[in-house]
Tab-separated table of C-alpha atoms in Angstrom:
chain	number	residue	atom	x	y	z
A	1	UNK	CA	-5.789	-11.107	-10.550
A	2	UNK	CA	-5.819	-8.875	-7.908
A	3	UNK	CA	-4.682	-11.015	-4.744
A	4	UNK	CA	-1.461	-11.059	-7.211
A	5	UNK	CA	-1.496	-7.488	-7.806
A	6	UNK	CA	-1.182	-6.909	-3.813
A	7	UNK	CA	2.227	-8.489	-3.770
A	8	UNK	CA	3.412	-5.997	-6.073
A	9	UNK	CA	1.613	-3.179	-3.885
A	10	UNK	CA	3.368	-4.426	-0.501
A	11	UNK	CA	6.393	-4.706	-2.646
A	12	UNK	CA	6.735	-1.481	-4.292
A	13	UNK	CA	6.274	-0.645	-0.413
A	14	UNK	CA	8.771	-2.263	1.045
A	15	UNK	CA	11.175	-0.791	-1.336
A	16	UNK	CA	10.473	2.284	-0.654
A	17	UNK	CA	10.729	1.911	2.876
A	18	UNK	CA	13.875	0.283	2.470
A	19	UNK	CA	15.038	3.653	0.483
A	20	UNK	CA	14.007	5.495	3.377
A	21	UNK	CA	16.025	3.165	5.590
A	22	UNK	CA	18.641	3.786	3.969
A	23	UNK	CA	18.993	6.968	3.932
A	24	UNK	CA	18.288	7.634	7.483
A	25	UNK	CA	21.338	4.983	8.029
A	26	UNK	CA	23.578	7.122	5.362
A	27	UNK	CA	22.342	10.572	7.062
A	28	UNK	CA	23.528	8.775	10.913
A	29	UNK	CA	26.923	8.103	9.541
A	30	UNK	CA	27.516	11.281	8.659
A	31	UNK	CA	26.179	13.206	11.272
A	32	UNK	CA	29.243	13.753	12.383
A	33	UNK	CA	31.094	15.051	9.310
A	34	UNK	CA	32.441	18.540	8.788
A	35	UNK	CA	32.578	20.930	5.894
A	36	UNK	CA	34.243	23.899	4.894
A	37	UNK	CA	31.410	25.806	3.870
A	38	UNK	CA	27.832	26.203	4.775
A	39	UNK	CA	27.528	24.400	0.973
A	40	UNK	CA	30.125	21.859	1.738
A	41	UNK	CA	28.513	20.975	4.864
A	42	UNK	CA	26.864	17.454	4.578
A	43	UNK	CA	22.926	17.737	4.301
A	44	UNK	CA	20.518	15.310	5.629
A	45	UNK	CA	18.749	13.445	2.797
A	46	UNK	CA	15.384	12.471	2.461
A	47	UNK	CA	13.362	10.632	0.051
A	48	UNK	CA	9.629	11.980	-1.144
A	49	UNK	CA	7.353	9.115	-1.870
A	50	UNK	CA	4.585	9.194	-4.549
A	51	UNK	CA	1.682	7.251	-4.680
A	52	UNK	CA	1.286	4.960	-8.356
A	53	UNK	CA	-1.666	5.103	-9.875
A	54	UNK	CA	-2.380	3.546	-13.749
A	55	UNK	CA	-0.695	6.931	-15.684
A	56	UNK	CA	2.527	6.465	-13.937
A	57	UNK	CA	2.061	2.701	-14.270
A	58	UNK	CA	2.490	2.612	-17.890
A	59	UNK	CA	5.710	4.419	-17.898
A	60	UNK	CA	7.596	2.391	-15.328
A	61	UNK	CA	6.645	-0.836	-16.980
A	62	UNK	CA	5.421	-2.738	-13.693
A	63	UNK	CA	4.024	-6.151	-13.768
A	64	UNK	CA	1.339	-4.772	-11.025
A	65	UNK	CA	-0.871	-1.444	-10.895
A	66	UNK	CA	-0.567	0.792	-8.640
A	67	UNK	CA	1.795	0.922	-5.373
A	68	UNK	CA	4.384	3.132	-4.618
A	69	UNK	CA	7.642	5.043	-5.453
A	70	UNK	CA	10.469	7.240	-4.493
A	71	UNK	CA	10.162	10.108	-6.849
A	72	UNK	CA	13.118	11.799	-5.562
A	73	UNK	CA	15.791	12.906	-2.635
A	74	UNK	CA	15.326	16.390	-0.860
A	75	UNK	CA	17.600	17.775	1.400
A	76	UNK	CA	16.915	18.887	5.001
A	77	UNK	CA	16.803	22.556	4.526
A	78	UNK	CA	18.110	23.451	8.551
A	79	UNK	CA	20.851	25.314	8.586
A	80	UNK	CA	24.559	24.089	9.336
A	81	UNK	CA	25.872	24.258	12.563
A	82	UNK	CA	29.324	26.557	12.424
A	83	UNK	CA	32.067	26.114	14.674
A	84	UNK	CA	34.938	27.545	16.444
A	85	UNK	CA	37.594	24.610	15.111
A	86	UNK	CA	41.082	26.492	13.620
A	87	UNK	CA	42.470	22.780	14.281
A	88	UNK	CA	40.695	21.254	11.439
A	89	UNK	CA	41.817	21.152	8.179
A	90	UNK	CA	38.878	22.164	6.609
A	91	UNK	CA	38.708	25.196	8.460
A	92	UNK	CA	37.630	28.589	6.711
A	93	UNK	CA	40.126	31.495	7.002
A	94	UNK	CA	38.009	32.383	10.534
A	95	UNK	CA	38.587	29.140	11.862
A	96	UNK	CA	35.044	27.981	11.687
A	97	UNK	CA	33.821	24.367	10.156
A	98	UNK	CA	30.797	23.594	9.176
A	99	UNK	CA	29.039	20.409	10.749
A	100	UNK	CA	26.271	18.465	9.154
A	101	UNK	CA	22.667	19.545	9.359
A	102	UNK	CA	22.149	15.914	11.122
A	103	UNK	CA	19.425	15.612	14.081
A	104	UNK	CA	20.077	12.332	15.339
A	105	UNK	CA	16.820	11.944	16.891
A	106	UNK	CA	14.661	13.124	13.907
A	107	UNK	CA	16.907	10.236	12.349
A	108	UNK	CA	15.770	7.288	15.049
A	109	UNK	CA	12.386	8.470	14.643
A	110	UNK	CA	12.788	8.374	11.348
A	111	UNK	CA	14.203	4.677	11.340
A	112	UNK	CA	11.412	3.360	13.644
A	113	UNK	CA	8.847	4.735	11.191
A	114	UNK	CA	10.402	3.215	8.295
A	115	UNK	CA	10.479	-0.040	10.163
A	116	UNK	CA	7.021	0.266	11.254
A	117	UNK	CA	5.977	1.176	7.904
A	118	UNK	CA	7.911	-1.697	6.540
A	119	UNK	CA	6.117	-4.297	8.878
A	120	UNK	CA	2.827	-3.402	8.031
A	121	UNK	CA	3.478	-3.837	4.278
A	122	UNK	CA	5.045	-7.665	5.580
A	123	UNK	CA	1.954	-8.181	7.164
A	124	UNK	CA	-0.152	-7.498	4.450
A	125	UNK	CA	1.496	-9.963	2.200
A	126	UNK	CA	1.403	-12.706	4.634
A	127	UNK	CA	-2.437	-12.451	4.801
A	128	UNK	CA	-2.682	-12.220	0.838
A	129	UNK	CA	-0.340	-15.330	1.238
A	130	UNK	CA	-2.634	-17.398	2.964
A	131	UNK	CA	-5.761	-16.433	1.531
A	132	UNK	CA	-3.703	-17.423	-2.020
A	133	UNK	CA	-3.464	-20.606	-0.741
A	134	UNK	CA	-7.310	-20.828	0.722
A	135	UNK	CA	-8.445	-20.278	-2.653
A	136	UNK	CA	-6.063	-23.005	-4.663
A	137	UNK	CA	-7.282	-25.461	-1.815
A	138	UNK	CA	-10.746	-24.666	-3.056
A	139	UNK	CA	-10.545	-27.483	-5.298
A	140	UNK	CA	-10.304	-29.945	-2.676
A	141	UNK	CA	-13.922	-28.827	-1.358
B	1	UNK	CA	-23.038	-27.126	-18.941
B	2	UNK	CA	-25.459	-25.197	-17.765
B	3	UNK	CA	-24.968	-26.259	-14.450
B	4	UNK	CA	-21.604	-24.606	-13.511
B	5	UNK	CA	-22.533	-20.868	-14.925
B	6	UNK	CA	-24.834	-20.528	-11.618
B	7	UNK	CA	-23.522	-23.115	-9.383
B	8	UNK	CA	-21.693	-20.672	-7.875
B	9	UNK	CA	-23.917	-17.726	-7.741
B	10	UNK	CA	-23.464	-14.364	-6.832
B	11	UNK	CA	-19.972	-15.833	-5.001
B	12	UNK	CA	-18.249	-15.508	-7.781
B	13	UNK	CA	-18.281	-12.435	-8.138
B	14	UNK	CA	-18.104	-11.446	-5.022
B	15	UNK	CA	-14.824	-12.856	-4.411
B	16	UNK	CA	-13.605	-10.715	-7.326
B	17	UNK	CA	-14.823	-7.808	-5.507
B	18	UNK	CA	-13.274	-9.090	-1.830
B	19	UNK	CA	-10.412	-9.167	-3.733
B	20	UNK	CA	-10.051	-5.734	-5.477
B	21	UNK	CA	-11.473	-4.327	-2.028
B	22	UNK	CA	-8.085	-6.290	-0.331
B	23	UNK	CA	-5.812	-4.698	-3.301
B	24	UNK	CA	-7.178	-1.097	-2.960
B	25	UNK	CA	-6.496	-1.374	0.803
B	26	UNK	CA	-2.945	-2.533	0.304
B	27	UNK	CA	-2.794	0.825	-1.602
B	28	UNK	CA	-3.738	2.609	1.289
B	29	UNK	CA	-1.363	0.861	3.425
B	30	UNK	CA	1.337	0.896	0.983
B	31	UNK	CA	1.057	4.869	0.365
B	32	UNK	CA	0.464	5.650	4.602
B	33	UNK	CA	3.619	7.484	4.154
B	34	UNK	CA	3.217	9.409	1.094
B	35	UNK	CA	2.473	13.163	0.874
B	36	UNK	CA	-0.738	14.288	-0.534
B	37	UNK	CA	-2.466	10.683	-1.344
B	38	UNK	CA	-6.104	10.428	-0.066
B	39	UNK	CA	-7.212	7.045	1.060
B	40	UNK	CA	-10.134	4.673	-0.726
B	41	UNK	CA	-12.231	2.544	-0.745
B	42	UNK	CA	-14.514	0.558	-2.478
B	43	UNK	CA	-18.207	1.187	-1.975
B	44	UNK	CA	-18.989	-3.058	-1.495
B	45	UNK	CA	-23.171	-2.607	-1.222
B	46	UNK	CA	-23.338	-0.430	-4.347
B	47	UNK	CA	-21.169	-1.850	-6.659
B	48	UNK	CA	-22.560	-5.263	-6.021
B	49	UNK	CA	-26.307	-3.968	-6.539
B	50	UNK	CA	-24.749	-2.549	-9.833
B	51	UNK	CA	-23.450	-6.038	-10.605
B	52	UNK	CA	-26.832	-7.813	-9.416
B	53	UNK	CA	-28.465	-5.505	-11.836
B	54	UNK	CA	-26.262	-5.790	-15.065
B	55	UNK	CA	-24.137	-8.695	-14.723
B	56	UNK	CA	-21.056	-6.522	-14.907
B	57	UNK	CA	-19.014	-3.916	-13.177
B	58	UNK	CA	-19.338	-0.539	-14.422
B	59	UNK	CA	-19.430	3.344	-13.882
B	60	UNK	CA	-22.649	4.328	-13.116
B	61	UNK	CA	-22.194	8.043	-12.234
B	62	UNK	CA	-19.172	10.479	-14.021
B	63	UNK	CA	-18.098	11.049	-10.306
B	64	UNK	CA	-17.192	7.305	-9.773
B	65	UNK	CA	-13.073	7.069	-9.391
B	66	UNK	CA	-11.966	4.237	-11.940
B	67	UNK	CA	-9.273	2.121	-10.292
B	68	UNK	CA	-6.416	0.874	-12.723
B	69	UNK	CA	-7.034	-2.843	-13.576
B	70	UNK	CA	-10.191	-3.154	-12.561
B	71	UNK	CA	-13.175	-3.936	-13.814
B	72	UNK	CA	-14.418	-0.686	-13.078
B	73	UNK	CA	-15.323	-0.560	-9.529
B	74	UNK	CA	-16.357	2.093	-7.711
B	75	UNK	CA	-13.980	3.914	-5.504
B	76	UNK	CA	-14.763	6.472	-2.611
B	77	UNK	CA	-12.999	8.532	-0.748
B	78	UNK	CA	-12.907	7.869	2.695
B	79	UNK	CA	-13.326	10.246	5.342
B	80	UNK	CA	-10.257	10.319	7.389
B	81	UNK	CA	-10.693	10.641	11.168
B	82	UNK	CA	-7.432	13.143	11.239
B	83	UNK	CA	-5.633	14.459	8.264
B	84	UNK	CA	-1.713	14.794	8.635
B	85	UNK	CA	0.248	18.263	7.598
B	86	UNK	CA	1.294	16.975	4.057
B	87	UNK	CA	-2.312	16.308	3.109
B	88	UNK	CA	-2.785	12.155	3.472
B	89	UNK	CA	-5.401	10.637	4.441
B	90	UNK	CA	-4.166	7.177	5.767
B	91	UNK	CA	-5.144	6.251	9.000
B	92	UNK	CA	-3.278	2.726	9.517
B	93	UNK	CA	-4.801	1.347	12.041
B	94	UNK	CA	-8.147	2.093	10.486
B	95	UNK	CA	-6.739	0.529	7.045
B	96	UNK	CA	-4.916	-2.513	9.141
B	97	UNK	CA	-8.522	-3.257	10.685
B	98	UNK	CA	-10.385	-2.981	7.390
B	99	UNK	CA	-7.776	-5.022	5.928
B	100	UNK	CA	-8.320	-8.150	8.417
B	101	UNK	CA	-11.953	-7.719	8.283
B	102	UNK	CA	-11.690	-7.896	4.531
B	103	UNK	CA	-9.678	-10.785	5.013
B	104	UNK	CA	-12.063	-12.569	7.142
B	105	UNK	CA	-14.661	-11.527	4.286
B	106	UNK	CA	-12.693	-13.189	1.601
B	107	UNK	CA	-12.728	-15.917	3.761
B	108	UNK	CA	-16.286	-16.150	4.354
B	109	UNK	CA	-17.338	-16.014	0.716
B	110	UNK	CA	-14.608	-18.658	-0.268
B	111	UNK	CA	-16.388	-20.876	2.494
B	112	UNK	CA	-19.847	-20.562	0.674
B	113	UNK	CA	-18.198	-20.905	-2.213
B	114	UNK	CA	-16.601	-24.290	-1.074
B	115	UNK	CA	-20.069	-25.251	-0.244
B	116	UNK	CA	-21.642	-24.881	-3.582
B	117	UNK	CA	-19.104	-26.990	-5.227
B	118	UNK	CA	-19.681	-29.798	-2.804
B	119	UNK	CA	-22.964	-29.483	-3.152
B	120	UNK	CA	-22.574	-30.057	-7.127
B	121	UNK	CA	-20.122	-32.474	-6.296
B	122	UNK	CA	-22.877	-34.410	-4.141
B	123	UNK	CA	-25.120	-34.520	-7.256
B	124	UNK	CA	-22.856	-35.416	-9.665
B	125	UNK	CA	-22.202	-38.764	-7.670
B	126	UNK	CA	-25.885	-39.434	-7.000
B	127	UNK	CA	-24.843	-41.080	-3.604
């Protein structure tokens, strides 16, 4: 049944956006954050989607083919920003801290493309909706 | 009975294929955002002369891309009007476009459909 089947798609979608969402969100709250180390500092995370064709299919155990999926997080690989802070408890014998490799507007953009992303996959399963329902009224012809 | 194996003629199958078009375009739309995936299609005027000639979906050539779930139709590569860094192939507002028109195709056949089983339903009451 394939008009099913694109539920599933838009679904597996939506998730994935949603992952993405998320960890723009998670990577905005801690823009801010400090770290003692380069390695301590926080790095921004981002998720690398993978496109689900029939192999993968059979090991995930899906009710639908194909779709989408987060097949793991990366982190940003830009350097931490070091600063002049003796104040701060975490600071290194120097005085420096370390501040998350955060670029808050990478992150918006990031957000509005997720959202974007996300409302196309809505839009697609309100048309598969409706034409669901065309073809059950088919009997009233 | 006889009747109802062509009442609805080449429709039928059509519809299936409207349908797996719709689903392999949701693919498209659903993966815009992965890295490396290459957008497709389904070739509609061949694989329904393949059906017209044998009654079924198949392969015809080795090259043909088989699409999970499906009876076998045949999948193409479409040629992307800009390719982005990581290798996709999605353009979405081509894929949102050929998604409504596909929509509107669905549509169309389900109308003719709708006609044929009036038409039987016409006959059956004799009126």
């Amino acid at each position: 049944m394939s008009i099913a089947n694109i539920f599933g798609i838009a679904a597996s979608a939506m998730n994935a956006q949603m992952v993405r969402m998320n960890s723009t969100a998670s990577n905005m709250a801690n823009a801010g954050t400090v770290g003692g180390s380069a390695e301590d500092a926080f790095k921004a995370k981002r998720p690398v989607f993978q496109a689900l064709l029939h192999e993968h299919q059979l090991d995930q155990g899906a009710q639908f083919l194909g779709g989408v999926k987060v097949a793991g997080m990366v982190d940003d690989t830009a350097a931490a920003k070091k600063m002049h802070d003796p104040g701060s408890p975490l600071a290194d014998k120097d005085g420096f801290v370390y501040s998350s490799n955060v670029n808050e507007v990478t992150e918006m953009v990031e957000m509005m493309g997720a959202a974007r992303s996300y409302q196309n996959n809505v839009e697609v399963v309100n048309t598969a909706r409706e034409l669901m329902m065309r073809t059950l009224d088919i009997t009233k012809a | 009975m006889k009747i109802f194996d062509t009442a609805f003629g080449l429709h039928e199958k059509a519809l299936n294929l409207r349908a797996q078009r719709m689903e392999v375009i949701s693919q498209n739309i659903a993966n815009a955002d992965t890295p490396g995936f290459k957008a497709r299609d389904v070739d509609f005027k061949n694989v329904l002369n393949n059906v017209q000639q044998s009654g079924s979906l198949r392969a015809t050539h080795a090259g043909h891309v088989r699409h999970a779930g499906s009876a076998g139709a045949d999948l193409v590569y479409t040629v992307p009007f800009s390719t982005a860094v990581d290798g996709n192939t999605v353009d979405i507002s081509v894929e949102h476009a050929k998604y409504g028109k596909a929509a509107a195709e669905y549509q169309a056949t389900l109308r003719f459909i709708e006609g044929n089983i009036a038409g039987v339903r016409k006959a059956l009451r004799g009126e």
